[in-house]
Coordinates of C-alpha atoms in Angstrom, one line a residue:
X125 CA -49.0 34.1 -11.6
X126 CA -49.7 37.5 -13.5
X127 CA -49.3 39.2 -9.9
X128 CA -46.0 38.0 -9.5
X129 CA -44.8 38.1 -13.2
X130 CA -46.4 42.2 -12.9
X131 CA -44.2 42.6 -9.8
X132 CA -41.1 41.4 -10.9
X133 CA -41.1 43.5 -14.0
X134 CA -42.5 46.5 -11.6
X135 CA -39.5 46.3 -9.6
X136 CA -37.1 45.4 -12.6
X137 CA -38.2 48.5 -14.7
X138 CA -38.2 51.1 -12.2
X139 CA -34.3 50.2 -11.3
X140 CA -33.6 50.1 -15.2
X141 CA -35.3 52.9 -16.1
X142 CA -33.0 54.9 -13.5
X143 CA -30.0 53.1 -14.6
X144 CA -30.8 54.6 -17.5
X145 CA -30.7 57.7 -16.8
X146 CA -27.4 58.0 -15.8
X147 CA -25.0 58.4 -18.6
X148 CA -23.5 55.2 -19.9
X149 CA -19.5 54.8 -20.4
X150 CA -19.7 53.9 -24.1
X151 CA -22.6 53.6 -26.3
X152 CA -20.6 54.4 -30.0
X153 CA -17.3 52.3 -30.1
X154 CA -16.3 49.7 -31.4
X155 CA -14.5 47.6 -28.2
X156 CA -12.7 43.8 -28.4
X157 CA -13.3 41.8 -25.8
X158 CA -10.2 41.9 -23.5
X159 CA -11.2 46.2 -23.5
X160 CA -15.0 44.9 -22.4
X161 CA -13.5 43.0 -19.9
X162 CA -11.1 46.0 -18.7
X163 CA -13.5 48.6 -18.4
X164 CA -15.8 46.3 -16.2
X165 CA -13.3 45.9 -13.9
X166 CA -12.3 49.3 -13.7
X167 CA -15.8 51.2 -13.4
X168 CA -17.3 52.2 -9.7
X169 CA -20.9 52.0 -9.4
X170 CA -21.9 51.3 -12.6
X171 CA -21.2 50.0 -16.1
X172 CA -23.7 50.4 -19.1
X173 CA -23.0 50.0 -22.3
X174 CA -25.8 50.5 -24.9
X175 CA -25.6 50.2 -28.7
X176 CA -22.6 48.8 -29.2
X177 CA -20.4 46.6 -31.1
X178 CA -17.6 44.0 -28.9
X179 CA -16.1 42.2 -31.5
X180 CA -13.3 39.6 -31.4
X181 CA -9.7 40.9 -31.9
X182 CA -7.4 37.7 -32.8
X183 CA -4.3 38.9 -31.4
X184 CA -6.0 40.3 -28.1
X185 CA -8.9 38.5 -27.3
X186 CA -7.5 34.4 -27.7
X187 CA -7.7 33.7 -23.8
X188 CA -11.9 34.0 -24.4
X189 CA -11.9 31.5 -26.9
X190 CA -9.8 29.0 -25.1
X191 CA -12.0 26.0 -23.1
X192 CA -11.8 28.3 -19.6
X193 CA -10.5 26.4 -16.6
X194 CA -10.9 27.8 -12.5
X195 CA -8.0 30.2 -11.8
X196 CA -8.3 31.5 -7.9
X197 CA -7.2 34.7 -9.4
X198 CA -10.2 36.2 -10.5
X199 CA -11.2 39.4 -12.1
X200 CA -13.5 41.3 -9.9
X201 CA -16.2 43.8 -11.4
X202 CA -17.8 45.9 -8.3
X203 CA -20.0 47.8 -10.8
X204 CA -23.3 47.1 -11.7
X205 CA -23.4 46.1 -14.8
X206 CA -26.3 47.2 -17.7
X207 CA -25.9 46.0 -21.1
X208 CA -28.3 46.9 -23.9
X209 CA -28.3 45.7 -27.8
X210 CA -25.0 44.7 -27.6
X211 CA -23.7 42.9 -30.6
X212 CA -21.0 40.4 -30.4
X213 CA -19.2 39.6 -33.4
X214 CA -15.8 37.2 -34.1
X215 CA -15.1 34.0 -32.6
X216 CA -17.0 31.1 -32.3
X217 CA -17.0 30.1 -28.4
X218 CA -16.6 33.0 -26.1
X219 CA -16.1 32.3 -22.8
X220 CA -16.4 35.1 -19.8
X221 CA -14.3 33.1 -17.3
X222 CA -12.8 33.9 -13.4
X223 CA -15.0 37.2 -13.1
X224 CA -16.3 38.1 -9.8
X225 CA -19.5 40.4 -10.1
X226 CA -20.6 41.8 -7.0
X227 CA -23.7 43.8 -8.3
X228 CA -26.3 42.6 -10.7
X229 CA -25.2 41.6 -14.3
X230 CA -28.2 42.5 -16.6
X231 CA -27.5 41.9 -20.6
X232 CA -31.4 43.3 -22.5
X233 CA -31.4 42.9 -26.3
X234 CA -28.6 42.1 -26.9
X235 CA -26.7 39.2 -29.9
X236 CA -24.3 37.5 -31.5
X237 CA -23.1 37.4 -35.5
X238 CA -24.2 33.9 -36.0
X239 CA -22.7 31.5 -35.2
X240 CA -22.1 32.4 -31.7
X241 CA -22.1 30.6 -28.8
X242 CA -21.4 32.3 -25.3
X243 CA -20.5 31.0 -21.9
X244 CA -19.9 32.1 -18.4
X245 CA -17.4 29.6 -16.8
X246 CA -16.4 29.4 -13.2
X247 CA -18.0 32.8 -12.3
X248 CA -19.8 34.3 -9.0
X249 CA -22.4 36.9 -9.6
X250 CA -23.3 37.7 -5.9
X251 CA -26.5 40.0 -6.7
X252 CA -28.0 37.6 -9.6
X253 CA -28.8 37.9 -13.2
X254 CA -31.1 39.5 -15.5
X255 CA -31.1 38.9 -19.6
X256 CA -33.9 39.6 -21.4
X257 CA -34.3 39.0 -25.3
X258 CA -30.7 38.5 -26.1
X259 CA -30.1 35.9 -29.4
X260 CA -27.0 33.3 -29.2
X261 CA -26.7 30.2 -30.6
X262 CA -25.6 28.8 -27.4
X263 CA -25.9 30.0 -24.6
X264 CA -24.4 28.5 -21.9
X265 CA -23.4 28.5 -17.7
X266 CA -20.9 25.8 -16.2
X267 CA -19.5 26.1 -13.1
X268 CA -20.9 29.2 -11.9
X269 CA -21.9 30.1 -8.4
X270 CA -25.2 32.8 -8.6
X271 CA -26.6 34.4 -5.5
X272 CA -30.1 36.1 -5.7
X273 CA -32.7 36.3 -8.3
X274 CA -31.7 35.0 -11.8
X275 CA -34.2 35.8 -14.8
X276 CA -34.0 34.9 -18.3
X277 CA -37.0 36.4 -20.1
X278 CA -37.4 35.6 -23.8
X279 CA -34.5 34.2 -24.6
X280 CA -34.2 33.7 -28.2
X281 CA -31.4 31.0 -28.0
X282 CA -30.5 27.6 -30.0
X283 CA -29.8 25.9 -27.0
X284 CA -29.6 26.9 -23.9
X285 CA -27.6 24.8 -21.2
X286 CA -26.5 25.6 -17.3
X287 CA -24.4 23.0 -16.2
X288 CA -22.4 22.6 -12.5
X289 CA -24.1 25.8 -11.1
X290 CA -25.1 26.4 -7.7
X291 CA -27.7 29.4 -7.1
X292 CA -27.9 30.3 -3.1
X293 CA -29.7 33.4 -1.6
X294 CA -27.0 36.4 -0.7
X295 CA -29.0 37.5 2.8
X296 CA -26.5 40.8 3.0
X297 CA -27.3 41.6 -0.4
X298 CA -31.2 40.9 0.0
X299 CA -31.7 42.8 2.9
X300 CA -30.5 46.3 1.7
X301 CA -33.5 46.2 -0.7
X302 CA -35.5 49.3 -0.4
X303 CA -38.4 47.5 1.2
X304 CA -35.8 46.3 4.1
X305 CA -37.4 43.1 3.5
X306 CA -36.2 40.2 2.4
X307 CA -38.0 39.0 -0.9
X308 CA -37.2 35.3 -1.4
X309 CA -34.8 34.4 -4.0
X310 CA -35.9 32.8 -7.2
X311 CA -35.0 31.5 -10.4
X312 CA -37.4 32.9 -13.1
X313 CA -37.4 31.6 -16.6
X314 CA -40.2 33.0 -18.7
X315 CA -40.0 32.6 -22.9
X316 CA -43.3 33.5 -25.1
X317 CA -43.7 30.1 -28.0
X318 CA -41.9 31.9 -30.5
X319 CA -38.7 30.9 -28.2
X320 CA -38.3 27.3 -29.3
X321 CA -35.3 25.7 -28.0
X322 CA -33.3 23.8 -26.0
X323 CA -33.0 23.7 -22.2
X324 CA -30.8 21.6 -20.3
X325 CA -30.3 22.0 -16.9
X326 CA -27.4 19.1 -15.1
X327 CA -25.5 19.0 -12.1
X328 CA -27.1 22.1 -10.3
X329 CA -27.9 22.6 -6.9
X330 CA -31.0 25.5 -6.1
X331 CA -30.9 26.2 -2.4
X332 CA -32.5 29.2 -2.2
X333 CA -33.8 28.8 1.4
X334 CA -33.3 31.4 3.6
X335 CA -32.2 31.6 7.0
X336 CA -35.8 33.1 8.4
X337 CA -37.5 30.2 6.9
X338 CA -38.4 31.5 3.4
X339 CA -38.2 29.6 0.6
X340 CA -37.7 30.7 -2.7
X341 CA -38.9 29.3 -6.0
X342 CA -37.3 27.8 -9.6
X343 CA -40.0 29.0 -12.1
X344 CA -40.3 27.4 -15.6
X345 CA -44.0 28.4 -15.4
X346 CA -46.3 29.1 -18.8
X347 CA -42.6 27.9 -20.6
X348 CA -42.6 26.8 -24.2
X349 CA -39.5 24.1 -25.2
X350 CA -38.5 22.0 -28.2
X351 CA -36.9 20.1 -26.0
X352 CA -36.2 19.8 -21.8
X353 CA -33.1 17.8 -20.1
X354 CA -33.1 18.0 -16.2
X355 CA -30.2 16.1 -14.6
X356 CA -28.5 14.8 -11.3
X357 CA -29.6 17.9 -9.9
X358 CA -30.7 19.1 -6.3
X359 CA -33.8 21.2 -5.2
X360 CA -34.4 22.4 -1.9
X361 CA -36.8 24.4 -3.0
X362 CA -40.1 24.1 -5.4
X363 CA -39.5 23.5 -9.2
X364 CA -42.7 25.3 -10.9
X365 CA -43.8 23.2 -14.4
X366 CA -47.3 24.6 -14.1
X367 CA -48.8 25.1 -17.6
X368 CA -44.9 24.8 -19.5
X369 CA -45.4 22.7 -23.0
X370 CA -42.4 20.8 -24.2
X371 CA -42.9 19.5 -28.1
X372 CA -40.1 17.1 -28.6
X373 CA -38.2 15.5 -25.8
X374 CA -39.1 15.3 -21.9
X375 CA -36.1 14.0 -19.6
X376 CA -36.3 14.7 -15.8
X377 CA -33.5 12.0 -14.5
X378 CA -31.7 11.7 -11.1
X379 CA -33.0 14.6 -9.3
X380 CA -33.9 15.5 -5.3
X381 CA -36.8 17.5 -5.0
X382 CA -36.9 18.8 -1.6
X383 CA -40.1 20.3 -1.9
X384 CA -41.4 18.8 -5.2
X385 CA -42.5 19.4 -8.8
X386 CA -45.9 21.8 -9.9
X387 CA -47.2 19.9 -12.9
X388 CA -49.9 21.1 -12.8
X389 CA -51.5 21.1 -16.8
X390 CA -47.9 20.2 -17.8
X391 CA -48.1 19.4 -21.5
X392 CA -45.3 17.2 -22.3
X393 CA -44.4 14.5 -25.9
X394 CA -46.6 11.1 -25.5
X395 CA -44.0 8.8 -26.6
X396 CA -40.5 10.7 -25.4
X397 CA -40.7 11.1 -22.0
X398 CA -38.8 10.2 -19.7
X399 CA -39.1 10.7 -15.2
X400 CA -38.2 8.3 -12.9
X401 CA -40.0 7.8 -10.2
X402 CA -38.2 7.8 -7.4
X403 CA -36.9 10.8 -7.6
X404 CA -40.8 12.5 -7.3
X405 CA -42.3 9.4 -5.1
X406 CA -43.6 10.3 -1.2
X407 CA -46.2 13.2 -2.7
X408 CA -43.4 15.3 -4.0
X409 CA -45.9 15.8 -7.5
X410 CA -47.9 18.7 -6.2
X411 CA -50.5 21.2 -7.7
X412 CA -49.6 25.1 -7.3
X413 CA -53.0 27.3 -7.9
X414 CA -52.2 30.8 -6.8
X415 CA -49.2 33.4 -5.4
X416 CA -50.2 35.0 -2.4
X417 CA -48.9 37.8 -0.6
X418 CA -48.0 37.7 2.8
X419 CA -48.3 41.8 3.5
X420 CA -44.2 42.1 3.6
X421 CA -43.8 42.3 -0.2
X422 CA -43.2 37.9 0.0
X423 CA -44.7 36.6 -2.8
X424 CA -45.6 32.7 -1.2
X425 CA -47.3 30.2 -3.4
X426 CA -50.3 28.5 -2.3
X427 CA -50.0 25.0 -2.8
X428 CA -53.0 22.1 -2.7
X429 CA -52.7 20.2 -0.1
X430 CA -55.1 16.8 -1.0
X431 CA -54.3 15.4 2.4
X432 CA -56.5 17.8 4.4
X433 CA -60.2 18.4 4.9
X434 CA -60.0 21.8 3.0
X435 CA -57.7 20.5 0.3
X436 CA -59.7 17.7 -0.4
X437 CA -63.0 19.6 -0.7
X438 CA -61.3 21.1 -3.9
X439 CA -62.8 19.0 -6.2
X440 CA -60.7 21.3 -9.5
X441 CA -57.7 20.5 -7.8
X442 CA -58.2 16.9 -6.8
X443 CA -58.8 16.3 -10.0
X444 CA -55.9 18.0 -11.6
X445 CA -54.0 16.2 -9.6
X446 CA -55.2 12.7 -10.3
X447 CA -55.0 13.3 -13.6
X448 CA -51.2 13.9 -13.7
X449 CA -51.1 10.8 -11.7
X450 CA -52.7 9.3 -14.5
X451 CA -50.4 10.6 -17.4
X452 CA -47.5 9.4 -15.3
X453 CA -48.7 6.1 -15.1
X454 CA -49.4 6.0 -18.9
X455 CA -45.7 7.4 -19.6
X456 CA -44.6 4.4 -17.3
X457 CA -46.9 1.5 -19.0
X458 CA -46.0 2.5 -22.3
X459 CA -42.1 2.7 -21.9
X460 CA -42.5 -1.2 -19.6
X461 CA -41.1 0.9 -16.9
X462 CA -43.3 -2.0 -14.3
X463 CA -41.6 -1.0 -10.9
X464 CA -42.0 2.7 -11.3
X465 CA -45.8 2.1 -13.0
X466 CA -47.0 0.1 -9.7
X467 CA -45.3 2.4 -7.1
X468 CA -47.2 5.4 -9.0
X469 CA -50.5 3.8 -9.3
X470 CA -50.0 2.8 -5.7
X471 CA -49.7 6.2 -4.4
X472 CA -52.4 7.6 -7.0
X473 CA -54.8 5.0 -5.0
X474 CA -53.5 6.0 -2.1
X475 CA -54.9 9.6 -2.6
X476 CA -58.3 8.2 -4.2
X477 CA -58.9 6.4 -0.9
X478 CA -58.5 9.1 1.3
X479 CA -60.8 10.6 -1.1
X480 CA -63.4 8.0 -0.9
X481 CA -62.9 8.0 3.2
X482 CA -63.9 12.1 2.6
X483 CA -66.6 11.2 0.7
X484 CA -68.4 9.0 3.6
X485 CA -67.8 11.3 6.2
X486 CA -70.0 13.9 3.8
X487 CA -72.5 11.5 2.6
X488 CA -72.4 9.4 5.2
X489 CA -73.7 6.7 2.2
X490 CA -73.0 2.6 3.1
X491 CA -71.6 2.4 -1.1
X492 CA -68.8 5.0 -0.2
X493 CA -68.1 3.2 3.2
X494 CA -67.7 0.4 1.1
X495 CA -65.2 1.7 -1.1
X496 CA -63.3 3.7 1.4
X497 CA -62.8 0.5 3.2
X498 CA -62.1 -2.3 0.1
X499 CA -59.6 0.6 -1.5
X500 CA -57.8 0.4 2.0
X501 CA -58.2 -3.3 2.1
X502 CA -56.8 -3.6 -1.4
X503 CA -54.0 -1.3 -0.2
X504 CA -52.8 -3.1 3.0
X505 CA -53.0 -6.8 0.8
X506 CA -52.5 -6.4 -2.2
X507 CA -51.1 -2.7 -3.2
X508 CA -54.5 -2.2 -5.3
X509 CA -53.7 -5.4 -7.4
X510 CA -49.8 -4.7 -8.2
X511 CA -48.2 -6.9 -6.0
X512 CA -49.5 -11.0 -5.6
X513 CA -46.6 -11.6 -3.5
X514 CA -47.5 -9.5 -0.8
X515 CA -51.0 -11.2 -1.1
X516 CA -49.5 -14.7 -0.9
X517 CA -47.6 -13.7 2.2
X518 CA -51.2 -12.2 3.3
X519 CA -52.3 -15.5 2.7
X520 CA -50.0 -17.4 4.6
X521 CA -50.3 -15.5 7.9
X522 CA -53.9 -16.6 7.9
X523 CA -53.2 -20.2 7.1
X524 CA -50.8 -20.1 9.8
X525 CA -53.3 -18.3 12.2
X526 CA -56.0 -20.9 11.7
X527 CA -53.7 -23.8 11.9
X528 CA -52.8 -22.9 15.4
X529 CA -56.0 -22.0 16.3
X530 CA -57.0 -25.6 15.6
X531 CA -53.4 -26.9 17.5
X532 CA -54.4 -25.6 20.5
X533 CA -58.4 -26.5 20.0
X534 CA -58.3 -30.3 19.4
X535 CA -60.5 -30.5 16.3
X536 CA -61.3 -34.0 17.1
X537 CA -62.1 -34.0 20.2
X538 CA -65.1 -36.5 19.9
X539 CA -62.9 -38.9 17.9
X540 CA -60.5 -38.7 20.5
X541 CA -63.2 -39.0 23.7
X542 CA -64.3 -42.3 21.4
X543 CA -61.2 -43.7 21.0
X544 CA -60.8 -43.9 25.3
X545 CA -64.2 -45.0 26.0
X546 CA -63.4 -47.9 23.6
X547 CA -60.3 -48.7 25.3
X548 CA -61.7 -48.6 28.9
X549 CA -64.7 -51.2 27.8
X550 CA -61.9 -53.2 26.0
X551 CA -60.5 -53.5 29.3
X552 CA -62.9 -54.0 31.7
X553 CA -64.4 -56.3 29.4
X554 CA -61.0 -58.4 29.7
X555 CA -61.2 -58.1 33.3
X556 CA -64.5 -59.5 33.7
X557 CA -63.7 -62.6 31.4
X558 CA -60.3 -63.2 32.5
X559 CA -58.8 -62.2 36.3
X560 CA -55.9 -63.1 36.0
X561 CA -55.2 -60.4 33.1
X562 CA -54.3 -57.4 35.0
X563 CA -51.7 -59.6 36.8
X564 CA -50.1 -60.3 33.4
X565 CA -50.5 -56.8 32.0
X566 CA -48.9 -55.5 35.0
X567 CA -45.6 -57.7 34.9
X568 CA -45.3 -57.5 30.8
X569 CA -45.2 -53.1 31.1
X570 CA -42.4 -50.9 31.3
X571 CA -42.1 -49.7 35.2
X572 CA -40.2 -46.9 33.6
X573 CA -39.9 -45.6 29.8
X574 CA -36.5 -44.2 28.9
X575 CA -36.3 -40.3 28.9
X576 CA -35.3 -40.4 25.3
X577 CA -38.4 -42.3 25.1
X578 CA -40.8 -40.3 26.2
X579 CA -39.2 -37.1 24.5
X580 CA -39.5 -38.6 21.4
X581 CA -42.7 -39.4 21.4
X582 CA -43.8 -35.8 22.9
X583 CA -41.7 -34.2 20.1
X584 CA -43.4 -36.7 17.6
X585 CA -46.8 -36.5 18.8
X586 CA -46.5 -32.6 18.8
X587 CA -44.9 -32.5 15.5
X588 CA -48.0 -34.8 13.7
X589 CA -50.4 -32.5 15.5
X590 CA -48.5 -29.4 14.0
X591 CA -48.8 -30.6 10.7
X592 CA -52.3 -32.1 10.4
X593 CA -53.3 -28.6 12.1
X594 CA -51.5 -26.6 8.9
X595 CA -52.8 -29.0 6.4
X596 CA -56.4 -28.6 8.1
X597 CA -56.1 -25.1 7.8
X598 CA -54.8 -25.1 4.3
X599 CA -57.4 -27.6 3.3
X600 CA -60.0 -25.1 4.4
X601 CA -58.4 -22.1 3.3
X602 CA -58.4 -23.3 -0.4
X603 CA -61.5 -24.9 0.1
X604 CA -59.8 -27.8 -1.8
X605 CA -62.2 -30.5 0.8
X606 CA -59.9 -33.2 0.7
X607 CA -60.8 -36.2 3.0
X608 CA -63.4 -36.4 5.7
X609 CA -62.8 -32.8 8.0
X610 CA -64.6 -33.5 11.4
X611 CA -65.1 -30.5 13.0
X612 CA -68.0 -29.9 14.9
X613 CA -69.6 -27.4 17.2
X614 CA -67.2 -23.8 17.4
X615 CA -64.7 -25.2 15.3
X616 CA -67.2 -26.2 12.5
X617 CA -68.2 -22.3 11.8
X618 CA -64.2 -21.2 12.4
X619 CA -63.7 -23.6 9.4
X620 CA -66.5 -21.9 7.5
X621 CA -65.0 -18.3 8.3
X622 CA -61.7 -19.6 7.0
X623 CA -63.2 -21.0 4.4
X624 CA -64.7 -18.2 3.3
X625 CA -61.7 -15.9 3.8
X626 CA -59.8 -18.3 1.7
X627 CA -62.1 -17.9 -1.2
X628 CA -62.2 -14.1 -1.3
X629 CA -58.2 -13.6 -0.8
X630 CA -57.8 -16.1 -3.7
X631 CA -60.0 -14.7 -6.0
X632 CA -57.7 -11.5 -5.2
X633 CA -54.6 -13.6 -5.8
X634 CA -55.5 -14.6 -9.0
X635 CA -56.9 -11.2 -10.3
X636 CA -53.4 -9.6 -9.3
X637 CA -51.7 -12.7 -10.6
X638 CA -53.4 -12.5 -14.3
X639 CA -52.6 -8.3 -14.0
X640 CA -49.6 -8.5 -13.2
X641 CA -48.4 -11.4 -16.0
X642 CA -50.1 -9.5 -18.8
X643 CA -48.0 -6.5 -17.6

């Protein structure tokens, strides 16, 4: 992080420091805001204005303080433009509206006569932003669309809001960096914790991705906020929380993280935070360790990658990450949030049992084998003990397995062989004594049963069997032992295995069950 942060300010300085050299338009006037405006649009190459004073003129200046709205017709400033301890003074909400900045707009040091709250409303800055140590009340961004890098460093600011605002990478502007390479595109917000305030961030969409396949980054890094609102916005690119401390209020709502959320030592209120889950479920929490660069002047980061033989080796970082796991599933539990606490223990389990399967192959110990396996058994039943209904429905496949195991296998079959060894001395026995039985037999049956007949009584037969084959199986299964079960040779030791099966998925049951209701 300090290479980066080193290099950023490298590069930043050196083109200051020869802005600065050139000799600024106006550093000693006294200037309302309609003349700032004009002598934007009318400089060349470049605009600086140091030391001075841009204070509201009422009869002039009443279009800034009027709730801006998107013209077409907007101004455009083709100069870069430097501004340095800059006071604004007058009014109450500014508004820089409809301005077109082609080069980069940088604002150092610069205030307002309290109170004073400025915006930029339906702009484009095509070669990004840089402010650094500026004081406003307010300082706000709505409906803006910024190109490039965008820094705020410092920022001494009440609140601090950027609503409606795309940021995109501006490839022709990139590539005519002195380097002739393309550096990816970031959004860097770095504050020291003497800059207490207010961040909220709505209705934005960061796609910074480039067509070359870099990716840049949105870095909150090392940030220190009273309070942080993040809404019904889109990444397509990494959002870096690593290390950032927020005292008072947490609220990350509604959001797509392409590429997902560093948290990595995150430090956030116990009892006002607020994340959904969905919007950072499939792995998109990830751990972000170190920048590296790629030998073109890309500064990538290196991410942790826990599903991966390396990645899991990394004990510091496995753990790191299971512990912010762990403080989102206490955030969930404690605000009864039960849907978003199961799904996230789920998928914190989910990375412990790969980790246990990692630890087996090492070891190659039978109690880790153990655990890899009942963590993956607990997974494909149960969800690790968050949902019984998937284990009832568990339970009921194997029920239904048994039972038509034991339809197709008669369980009785030495009842049944019995039952027609009885009937054939029955008749023979009839025979013998009386001759002339058969004769009667003969003439008293059927020749021919109706078809209905004999459909019936398949369908019945078939249906009985069906259902004393389920209640078998459920008998056994619950181990409940009602009646007289006579099952002998294979069959007997398939009942035991059921049996058995029965009492262990049970036992699960209810332990999920009982977790579950106290929830």
């Amino acid at each position: 992080m300090r290479r980066i942060i080193v290099y950023i300010l490298f590069i930043t300085g050196f083109t200051h420091s020869s802005i600065a050299t050139q000799k600024p338009i106006d550093s000693t006037r006294v200037i309302s805001l309609s003349q700032f405006v004009d002598e934007m649009r009318n400089a060349e190459r470049l605009y600086s204005l140091v030391n001075a004073l841009v204070k509201f003129n009422p009869e002039t200046d009443a279009e800034f303080e009027i709730a801006a709205e998107d013209n077409p017709k907007k101004i455009r400033i083709t100069a870069l433009v430097n501004l340095k301890n800059v006071t604004f003074e007058g009014g109450v909400n500014i508004s820089f509206s409809n301005m077109v900045f082609e080069e980069n707009f940088r604002m150092y040091d610069c205030h307002g006569v309290e109170p004073y709250y400025l915006y930029f409303d339906y702009n484009q800055f095509k070669n990004g932003i840089d402010m650094r140590r500026n004081y406003f009340n307010i300082l706000g961004f709505t409906h803006n669309t910024i190109y490039n890098n965008v820094k705020f460093i410092e920022q001494r600011v009440g609140k601090f809001y950027i609503e409606t605002t795309v940021f995109s990478p501006n490839v022709p502007k990139l590539e005519k960096q002195e380097n002739k390479s393309i550096i990816p595109p970031y959004f860097f917000l770095a504050n020291s914790a003497e800059t207490n305030y207010f961040i909220e961030i709505r209705d934005c969409d960061f796609n910074y991705r480039l067509p070359k396949g870099f990716s840049g980054h949105v870095i909150l890094r090392e940030c220190y906020f009273s309070n942080f609102t993040l809404l019904n916005s889109n990444f397509t690119v990494p959002l870096d929380l690593t290390d950032a401390t927020i005292i008072n209020k947490f609220e990350v709502m509604n959001n797509t993280f392409g590429e997902g959320i560093f948290t990595g030592d995150l430090q956030t209120p116990e009892f006002n935070t607020r994340i959904t889950w969905d919007q950072i479920a499939n792995q998109k929490i990830k751990i972000a360790y170190d920048f590296i660069d790629d030998g073109t002047g890309n500064f990538l980061y290196e991410i942790y990658q826990p599903y991966s033989r390396e990645g899991i080796s990394n004990k510091d970082n496995y753990d790191r990450l299971i512990h912010t796991y762990a403080k989102l599933y206490g955030f969930y539990k404690e605000q009864g949030d039960v849907l978003s606490s199961r799904a996230c223990l789920v998928e914190w389990k989910d990375l412990e049992t790969y980790f246990f399967g990692h630890l087996y192959e090492e070891k190659k110990e039978m109690y880790d084998f153990f655990k890899w396996k009942m963590n993956d058994f607990l997974r494909i039943f149960c969800d690790y003990g968050t949902n019984p209904v998937k284990s009832m429905i568990w339970s009921f496949y194997v029920v239904f397995g048994f039972g038509l195991l034991y339809f197709l296998i008669p369980y009785d079959y030495a009842a049944l062989m019995d039952k027609s060894r009885k009937l054939k001395n029955i008749k023979k026995q009839e025979t013998e004594e009386l001759p002339e039985m058969p004769v009667t037999i003969n003439e008293n049956t059927p020749k021919k049963s109706s078809l209905f007949k004999r459909i019936f009584g398949f369908i019945y037969k078939t249906l009985l069997r069906i259902f004393d084959s389920f209640i078998l199986s459920l008998n056994l299964f619950t181990s409940l032992g009602f009646g007289s079960i006579e099952v002998r040779g294979l069959l007997l030791y398939i009942a035991v295995i059921e049996g058995f099966i029965g009492w262990f998925l049970l036992s699960i049951f209810s332990v999920s069950l009982i977790s579950q209701v106290l929830q």
